[in-house]
Short mmCIF file of C-alpha atoms in Angstrom, two decimals:
data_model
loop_
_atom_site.label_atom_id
_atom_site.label_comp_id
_atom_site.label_asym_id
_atom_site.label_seq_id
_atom_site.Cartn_x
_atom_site.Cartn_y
_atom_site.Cartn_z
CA UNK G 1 37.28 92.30 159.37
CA UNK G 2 37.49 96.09 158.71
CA UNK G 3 35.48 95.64 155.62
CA UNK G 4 32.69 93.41 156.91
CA UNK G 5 31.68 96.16 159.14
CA UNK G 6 29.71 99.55 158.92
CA UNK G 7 30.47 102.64 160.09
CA UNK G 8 28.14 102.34 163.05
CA UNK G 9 30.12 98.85 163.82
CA UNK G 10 33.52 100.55 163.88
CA UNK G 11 32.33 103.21 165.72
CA UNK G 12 31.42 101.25 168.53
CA UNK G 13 34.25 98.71 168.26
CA UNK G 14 36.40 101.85 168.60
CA UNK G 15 35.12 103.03 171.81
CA UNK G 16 34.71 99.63 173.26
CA UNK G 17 35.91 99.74 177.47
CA UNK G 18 37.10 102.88 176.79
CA UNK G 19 37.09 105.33 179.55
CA UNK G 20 36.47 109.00 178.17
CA UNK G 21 36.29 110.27 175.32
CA UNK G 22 37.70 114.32 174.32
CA UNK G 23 35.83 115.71 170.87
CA UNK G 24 34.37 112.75 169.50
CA UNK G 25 32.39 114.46 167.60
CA UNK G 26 35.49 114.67 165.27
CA UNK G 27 35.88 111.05 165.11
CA UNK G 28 32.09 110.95 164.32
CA UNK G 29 32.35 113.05 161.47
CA UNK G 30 35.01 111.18 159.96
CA UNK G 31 33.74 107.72 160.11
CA UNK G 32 30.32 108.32 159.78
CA UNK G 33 30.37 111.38 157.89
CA UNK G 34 33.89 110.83 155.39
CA UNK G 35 34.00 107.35 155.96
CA UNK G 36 37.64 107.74 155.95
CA UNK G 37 40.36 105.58 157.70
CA UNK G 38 40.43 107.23 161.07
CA UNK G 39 44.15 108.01 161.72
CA UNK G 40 45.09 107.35 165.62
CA UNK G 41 48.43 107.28 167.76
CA UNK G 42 49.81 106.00 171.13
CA UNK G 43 53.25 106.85 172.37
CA UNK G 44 55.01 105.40 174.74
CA UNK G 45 58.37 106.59 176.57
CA UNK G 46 60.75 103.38 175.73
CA UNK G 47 62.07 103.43 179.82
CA UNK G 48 61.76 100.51 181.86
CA UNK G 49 61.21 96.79 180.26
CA UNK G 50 57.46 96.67 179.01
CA UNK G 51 54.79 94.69 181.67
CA UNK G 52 51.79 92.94 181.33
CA UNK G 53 50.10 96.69 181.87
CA UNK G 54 50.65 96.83 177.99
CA UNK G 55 48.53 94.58 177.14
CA UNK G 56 45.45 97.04 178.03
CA UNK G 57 46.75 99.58 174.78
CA UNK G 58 47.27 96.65 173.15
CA UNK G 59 44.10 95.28 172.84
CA UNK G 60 42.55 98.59 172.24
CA UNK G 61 45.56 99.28 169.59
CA UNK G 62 43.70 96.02 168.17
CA UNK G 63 40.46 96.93 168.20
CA UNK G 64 41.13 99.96 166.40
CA UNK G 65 43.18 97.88 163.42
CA UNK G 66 40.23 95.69 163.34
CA UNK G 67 37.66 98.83 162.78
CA UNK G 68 39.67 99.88 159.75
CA UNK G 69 41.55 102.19 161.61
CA UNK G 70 45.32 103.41 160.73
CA UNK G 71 47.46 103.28 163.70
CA UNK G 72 51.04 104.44 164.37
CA UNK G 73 52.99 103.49 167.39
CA UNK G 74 55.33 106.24 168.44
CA UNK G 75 58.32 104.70 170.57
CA UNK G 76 59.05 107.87 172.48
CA UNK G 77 63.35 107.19 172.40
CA UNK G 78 63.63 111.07 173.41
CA UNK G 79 60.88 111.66 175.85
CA UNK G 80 62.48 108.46 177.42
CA UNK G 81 65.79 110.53 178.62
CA UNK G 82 63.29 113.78 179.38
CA UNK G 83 62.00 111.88 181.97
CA UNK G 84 64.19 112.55 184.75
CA UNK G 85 67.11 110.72 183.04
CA UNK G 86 64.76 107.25 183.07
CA UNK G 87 66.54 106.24 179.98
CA UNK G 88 70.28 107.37 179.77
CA UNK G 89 70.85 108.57 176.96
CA UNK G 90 73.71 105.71 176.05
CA UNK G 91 70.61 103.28 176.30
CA UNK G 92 67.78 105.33 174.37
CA UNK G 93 68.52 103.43 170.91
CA UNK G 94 68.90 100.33 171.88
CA UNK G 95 65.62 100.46 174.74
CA UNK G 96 63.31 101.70 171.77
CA UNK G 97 64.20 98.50 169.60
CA UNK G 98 63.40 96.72 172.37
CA UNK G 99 60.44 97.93 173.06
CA UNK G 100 59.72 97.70 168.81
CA UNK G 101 60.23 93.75 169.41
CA UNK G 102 57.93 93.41 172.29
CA UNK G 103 55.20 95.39 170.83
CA UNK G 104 55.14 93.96 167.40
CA UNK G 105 55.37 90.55 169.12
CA UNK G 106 52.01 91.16 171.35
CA UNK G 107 49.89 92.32 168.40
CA UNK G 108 51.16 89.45 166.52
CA UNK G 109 50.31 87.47 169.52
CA UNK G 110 46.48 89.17 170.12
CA UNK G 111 45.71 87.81 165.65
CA UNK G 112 45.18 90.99 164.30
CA UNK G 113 46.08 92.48 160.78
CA UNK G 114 49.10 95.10 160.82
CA UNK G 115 49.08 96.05 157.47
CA UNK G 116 47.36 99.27 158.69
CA UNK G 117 49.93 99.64 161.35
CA UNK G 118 53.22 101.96 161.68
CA UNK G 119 56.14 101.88 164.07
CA UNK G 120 57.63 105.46 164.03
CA UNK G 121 60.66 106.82 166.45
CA UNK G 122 59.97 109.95 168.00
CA UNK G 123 64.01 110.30 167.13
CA UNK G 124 62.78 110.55 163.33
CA UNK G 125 61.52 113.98 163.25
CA UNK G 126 61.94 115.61 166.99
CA UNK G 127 65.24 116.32 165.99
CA UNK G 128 64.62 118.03 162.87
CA UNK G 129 65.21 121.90 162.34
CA UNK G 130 60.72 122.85 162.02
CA UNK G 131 59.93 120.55 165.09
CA UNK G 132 62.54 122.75 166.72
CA UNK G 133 61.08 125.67 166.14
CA UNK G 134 57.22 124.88 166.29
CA UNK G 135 58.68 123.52 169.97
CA UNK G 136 59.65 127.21 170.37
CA UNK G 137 56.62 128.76 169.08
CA UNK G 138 54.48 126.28 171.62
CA UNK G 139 56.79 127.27 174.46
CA UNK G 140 55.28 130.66 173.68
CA UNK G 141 52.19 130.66 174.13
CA UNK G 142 52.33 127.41 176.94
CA UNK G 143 52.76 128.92 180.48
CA UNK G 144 54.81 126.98 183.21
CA UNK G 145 52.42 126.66 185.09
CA UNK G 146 50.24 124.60 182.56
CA UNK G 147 52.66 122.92 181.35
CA UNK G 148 54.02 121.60 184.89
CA UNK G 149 50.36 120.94 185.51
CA UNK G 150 49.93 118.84 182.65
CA UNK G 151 52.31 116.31 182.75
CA UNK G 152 51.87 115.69 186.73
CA UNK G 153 50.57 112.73 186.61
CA UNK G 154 52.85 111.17 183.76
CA UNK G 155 56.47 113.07 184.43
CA UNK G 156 58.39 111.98 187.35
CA UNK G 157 57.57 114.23 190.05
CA UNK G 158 61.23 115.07 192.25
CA UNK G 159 61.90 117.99 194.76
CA UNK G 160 64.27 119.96 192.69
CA UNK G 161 62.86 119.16 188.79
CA UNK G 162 65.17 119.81 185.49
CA UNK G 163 63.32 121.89 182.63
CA UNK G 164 63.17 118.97 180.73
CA UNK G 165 59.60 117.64 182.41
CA UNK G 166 58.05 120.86 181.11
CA UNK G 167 59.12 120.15 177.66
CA UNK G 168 57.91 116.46 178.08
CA UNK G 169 54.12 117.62 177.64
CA UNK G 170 54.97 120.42 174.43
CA UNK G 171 56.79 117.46 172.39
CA UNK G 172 53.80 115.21 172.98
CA UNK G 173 51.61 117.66 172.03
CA UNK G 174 53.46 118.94 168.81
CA UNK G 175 53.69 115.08 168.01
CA UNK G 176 50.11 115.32 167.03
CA UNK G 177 51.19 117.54 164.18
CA UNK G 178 54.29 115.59 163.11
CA UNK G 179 52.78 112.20 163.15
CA UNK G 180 49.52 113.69 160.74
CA UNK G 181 46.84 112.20 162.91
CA UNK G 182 43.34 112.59 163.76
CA UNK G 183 43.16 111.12 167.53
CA UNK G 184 46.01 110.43 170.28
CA UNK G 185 45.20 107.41 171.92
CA UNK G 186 46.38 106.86 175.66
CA UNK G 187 45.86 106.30 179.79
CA UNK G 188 43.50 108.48 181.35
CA UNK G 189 46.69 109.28 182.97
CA UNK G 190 47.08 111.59 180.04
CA UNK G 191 43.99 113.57 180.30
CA UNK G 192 45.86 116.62 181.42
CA UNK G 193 48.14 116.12 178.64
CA UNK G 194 45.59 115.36 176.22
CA UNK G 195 44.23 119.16 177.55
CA UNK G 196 46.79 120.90 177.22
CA UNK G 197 47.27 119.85 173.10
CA UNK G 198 43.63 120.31 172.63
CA UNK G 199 43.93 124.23 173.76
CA UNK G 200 47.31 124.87 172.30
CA UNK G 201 47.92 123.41 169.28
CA UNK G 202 44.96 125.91 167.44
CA UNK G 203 47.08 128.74 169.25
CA UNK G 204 50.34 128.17 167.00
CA UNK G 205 47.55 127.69 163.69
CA UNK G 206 47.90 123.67 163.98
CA UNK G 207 44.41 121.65 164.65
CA UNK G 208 42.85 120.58 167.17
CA UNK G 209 42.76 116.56 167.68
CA UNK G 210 40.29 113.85 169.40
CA UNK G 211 41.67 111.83 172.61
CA UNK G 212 40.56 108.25 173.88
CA UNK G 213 42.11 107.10 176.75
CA UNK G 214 41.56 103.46 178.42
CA UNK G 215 41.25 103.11 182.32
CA UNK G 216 44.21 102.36 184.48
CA UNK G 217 44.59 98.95 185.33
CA UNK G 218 46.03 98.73 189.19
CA UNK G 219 49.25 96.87 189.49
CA UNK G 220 49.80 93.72 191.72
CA UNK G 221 50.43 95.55 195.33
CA UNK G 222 47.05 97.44 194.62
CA UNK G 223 48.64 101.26 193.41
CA UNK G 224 49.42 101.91 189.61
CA UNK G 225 51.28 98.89 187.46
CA UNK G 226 54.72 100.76 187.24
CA UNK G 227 57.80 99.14 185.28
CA UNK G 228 60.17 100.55 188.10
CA UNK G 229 57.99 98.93 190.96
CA UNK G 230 58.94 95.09 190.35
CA UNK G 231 56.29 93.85 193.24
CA UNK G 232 53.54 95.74 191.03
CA UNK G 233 54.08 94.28 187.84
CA UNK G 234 54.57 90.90 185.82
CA UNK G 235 57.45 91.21 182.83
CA UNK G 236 56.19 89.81 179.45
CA UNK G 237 59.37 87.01 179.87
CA UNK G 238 58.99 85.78 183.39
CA UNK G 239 58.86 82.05 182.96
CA UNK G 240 55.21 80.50 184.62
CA UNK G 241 57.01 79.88 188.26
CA UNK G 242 57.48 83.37 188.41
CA UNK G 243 54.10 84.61 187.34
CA UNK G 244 52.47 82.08 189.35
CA UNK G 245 54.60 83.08 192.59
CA UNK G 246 53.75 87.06 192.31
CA UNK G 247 50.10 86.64 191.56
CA UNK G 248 49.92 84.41 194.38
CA UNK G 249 51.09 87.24 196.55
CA UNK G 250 48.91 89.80 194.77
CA UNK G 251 46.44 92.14 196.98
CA UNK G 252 43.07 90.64 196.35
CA UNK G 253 40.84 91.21 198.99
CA UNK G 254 37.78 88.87 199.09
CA UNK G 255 34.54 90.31 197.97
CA UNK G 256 35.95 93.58 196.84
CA UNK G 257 35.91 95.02 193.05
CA UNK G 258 37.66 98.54 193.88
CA UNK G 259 41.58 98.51 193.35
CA UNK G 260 40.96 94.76 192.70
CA UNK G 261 44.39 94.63 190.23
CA UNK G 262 42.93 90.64 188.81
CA UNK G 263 39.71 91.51 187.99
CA UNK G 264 40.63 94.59 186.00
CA UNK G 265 42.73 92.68 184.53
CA UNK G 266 40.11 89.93 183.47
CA UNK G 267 38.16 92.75 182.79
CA UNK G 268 40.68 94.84 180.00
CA UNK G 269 42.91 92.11 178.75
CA UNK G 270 41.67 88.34 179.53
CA UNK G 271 38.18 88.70 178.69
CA UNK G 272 39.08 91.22 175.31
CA UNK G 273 42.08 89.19 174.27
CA UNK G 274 40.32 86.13 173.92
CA UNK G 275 37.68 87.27 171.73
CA UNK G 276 40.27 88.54 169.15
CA UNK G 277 42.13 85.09 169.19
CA UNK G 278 38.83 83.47 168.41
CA UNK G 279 36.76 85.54 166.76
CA UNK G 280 33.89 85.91 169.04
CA UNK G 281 32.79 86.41 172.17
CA UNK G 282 35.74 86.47 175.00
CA UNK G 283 35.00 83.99 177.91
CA UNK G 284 37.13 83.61 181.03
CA UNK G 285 37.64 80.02 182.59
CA UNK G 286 38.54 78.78 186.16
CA UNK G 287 38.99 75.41 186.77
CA UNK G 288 38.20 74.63 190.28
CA UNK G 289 40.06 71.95 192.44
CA UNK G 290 39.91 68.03 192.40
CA UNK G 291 38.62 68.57 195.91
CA UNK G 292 35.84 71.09 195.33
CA UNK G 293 32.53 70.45 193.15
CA UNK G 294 30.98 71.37 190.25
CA UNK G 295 31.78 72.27 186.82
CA UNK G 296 34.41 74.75 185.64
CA UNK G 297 33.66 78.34 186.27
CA UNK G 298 33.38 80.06 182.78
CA UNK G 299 32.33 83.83 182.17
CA UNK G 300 31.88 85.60 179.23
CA UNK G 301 30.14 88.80 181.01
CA UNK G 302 31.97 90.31 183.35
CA UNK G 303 29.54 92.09 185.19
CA UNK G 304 28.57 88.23 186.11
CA UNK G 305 32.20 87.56 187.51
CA UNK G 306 32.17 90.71 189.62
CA UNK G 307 28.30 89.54 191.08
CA UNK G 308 30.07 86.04 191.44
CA UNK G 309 33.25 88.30 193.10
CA UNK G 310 31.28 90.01 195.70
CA UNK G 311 29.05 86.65 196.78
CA UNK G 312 32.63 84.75 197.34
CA UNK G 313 31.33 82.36 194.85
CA UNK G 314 34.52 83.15 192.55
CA UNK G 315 37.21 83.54 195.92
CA UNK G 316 40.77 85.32 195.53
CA UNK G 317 42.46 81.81 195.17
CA UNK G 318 40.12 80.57 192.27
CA UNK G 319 40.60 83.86 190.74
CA UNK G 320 44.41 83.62 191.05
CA UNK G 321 44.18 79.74 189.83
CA UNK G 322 42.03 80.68 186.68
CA UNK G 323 43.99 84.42 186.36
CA UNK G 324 47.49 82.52 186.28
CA UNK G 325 46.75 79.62 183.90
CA UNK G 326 45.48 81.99 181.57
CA UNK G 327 48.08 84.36 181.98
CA UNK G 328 51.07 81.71 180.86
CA UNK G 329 49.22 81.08 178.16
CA UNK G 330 48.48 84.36 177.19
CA UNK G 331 52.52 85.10 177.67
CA UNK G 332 53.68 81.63 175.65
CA UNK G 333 53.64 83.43 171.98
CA UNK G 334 55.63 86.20 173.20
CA UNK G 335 58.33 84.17 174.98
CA UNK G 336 58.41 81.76 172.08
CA UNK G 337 59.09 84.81 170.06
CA UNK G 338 62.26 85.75 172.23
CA UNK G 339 63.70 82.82 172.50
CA UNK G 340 64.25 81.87 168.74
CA UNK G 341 65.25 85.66 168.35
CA UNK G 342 69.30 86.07 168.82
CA UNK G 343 68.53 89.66 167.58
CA UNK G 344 65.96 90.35 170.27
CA UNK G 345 67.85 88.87 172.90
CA UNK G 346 71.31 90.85 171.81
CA UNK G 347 69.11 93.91 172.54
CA UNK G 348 67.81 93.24 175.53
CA UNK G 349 71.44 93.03 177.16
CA UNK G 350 72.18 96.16 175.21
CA UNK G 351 69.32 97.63 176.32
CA UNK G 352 68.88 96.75 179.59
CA UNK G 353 73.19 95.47 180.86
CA UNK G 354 72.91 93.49 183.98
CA UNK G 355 74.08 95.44 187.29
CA UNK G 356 77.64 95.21 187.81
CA UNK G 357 77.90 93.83 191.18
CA UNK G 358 81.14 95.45 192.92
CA UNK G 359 83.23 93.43 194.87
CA UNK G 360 83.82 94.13 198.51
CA UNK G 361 87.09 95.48 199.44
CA UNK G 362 89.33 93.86 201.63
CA UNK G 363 90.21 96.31 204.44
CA UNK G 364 93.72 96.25 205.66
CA UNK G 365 94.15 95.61 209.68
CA UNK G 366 95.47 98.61 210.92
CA UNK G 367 96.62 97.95 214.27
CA UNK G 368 96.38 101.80 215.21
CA UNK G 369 98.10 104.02 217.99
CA UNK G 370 95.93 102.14 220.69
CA UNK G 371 98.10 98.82 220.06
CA UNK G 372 99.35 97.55 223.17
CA UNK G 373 102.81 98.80 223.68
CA UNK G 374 102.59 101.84 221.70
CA UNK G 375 102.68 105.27 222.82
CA UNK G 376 100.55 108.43 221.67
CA UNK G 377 102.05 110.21 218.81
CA UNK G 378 103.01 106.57 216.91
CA UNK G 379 101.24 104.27 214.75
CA UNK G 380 101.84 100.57 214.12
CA UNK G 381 102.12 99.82 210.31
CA UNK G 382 101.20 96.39 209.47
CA UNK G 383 104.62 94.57 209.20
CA UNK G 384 105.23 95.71 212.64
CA UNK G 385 107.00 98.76 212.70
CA UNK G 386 106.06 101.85 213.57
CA UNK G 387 106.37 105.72 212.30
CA UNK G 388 104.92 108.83 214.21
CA UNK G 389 106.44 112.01 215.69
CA UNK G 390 107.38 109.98 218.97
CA UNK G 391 108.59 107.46 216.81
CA UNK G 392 112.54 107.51 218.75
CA UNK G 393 110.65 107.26 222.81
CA UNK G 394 108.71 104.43 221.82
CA UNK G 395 110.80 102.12 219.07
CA UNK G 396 112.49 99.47 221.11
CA UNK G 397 115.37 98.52 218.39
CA UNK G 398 115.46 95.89 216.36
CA UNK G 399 117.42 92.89 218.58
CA UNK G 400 116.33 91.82 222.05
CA UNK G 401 119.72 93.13 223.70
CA UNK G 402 118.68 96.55 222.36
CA UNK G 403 115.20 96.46 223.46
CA UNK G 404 116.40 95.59 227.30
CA UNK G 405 118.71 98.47 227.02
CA UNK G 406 115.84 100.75 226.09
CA UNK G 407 113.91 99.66 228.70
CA UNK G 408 116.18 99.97 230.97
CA UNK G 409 116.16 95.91 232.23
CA UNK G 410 119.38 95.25 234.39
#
């Protein structure tokens, strides 16, 4: 498709529901100016088991293949154990081939071309003796301050942090360098991030790159889609019962576009993900109930389904109806992918082991010093005898004539 459009075309297909843009008067230059393959990446840290949140880089990920562009995907293995020990490091292999099945498996799934497309470890060259030291050389001339500043909004945030969240942000930035791009690609969760390569990397003689960043779609419960907040989030494998079961509890307040997780949703992944299957222009579709009238609600404009939103003409339980159906469908691909995988599915229990559950212990009745009969200073084992420093005033033998001599029965 990359070839049947111009410049201008790509251009705007590339900045399609974005949210900001940092210097794209870089990008301008070198797709109007060059007309070069613009070079982009997106990272992710390969932590928690990948959501339906994903699907929002994905599609833009997808749009960017489709203008022409040359994408890598950088599955952040080491960033993953920076992170406040998200990913131990025993699991960091094994979680970022996981995450390298999922994600080839959505774009598969959205009908886009990959040959313009590259998976790359961040293993691969952060390890290497020059990333080391450019890491030093950035730690120079990055104070703490900025850098604790920068990745506030992405680094787990804890009372008593380790040094490795400040290095988080200087790795990401360097990775600009190492990965030969033109544009990082990312949440505007990253903005600070995104800041902090844009002023540094010219400081250590490196230059400095365009950002895009796509909006933040809210999770289920109404805050940010987070893979370690299960009640926020739907998994790319739960089966239909499952996805129809949260979204049926999802906040969705009637009338009301702000925080409104489903029609963001519709918004960055329904509406966009249907236009790439087909071709054309995305359209949305609720069925409405045997018992109600009319026609099908179908929406191809979205500022149409929020006007329809606010007037309670589209309510929270057609928009769940219509938001779940498509939903399963949209997740079928993937899971069909999975399940005729034994090599993705070996992963997955590498990557992510079930929870051993421990077994309760069986506590031993201990019949204590407070036993009837005993005296202080002794304790009753269980088999009936008993041990103690008093042990001699209060043992009553072993035969009954023994004990009535010890108490003293005539």
């Amino acid at each position: 498709m990359a070839n049947s459009l111009n410049p201008q075309e790509q251009l705007a297909l590339i900045y399609e529901n974005l949210q900001e843009k940092l210097k794209e008067d870089l990008i301008e230059d070198i797709v109007l100016n060059q007309q070069r393959s613009l070079k982009i990446y997106w990272g992710t840290a390969t932590t928690g088991k990948p959501h339906c949140g994903y699907f929002v880089p994905m599609v833009k990920i997808a749009h960017f293949l489709r203008a022409g562009c040359t994408v890598k995907i950088l599955l952040a293995d080491i960033h993953g154990f920076l992170d406040n020990l998200k990913a131990p490091i025993e699991l960091v292999k094994f979680r970022a081939e996981y995450y390298q099945f999922v994600i080839t498996s959505l774009l598969r799934s959205l009908n886009v071309p990959i040959d313009r497309l590259q998976i790359v470890f961040g293993s691969s060259h952060q390890l290497t003796a020059e990333y080391t030291m450019d890491l030093f050389r950035l730690s120079s001339v990055v104070t703490e301050h900025d850098s604790k500043k920068a990745g506030a909004e992405v680094v787990k945030q804890v009372a008593n942090p380790t040094l490795s969240g400040l290095i988080y942000p200087l790795m990401q930035t360097l990775d600009e360098q190492y990965l030969d791009v033109d544009v990082q690609f990312g949440g505007v969760d990253q903005r600070k991030i995104f800041t902090l390569a844009s002023e540094s990397l010219p400081k250590i003689n490196y230059k400095e790159r365009a950002h895009l960043m796509n909006s933040m779609v809210p999770g289920l419960s109404g805050g940010k889609m987070s893979a370690s907040d299960p009640d926020s989030k739907i998994d790319l494998l739960d089966p239909p019962d499952v996805v129809e079961k949260k979204l049926k509890k999802a906040h969705c307040a009637p009338r009301e576009i702000d925080g409104n997780g489903l029609v963001s949703f519709v918004e960055y992944v329904l509406l966009p993900v249907n236009g790439l299957r087909t071709g054309g222009k995305g359209t949305f579709v609720v069925e409405k109930r045997k018992s109600e009238d009319g026609e099908p609600l179908v929406y191809d404009d979205i500022a149409v389904l929020k006007a329809d939103y606010e007037a309670d003409r589209l309510t929270p339980q057609l928009l769940k109806s219509g938001v779940t159906q498509a939903l399963v469908n949209l997740l079928r691909p993937i899971q069909d992918d999975f399940r005729i995988s034994s090599s993705w599915q070996e992963v997955t229990n590498k990557a992510y082991p079930p929870a051993e559950v421990k077994k309760k212990e069986k506590k031993v009745k201990n019949l204590g010093t407070r036993f009837p009969g005993t005296k202080s200073g002794v304790e009753t084992k269980p088999d009936g005898h008993i041990e103690g420093a008093q042990k001699a005033q209060a043992d009553l033998g072993t035969g009954a004539k023994e004990a009535m001599n010890n108490l003293d029965i005539k």
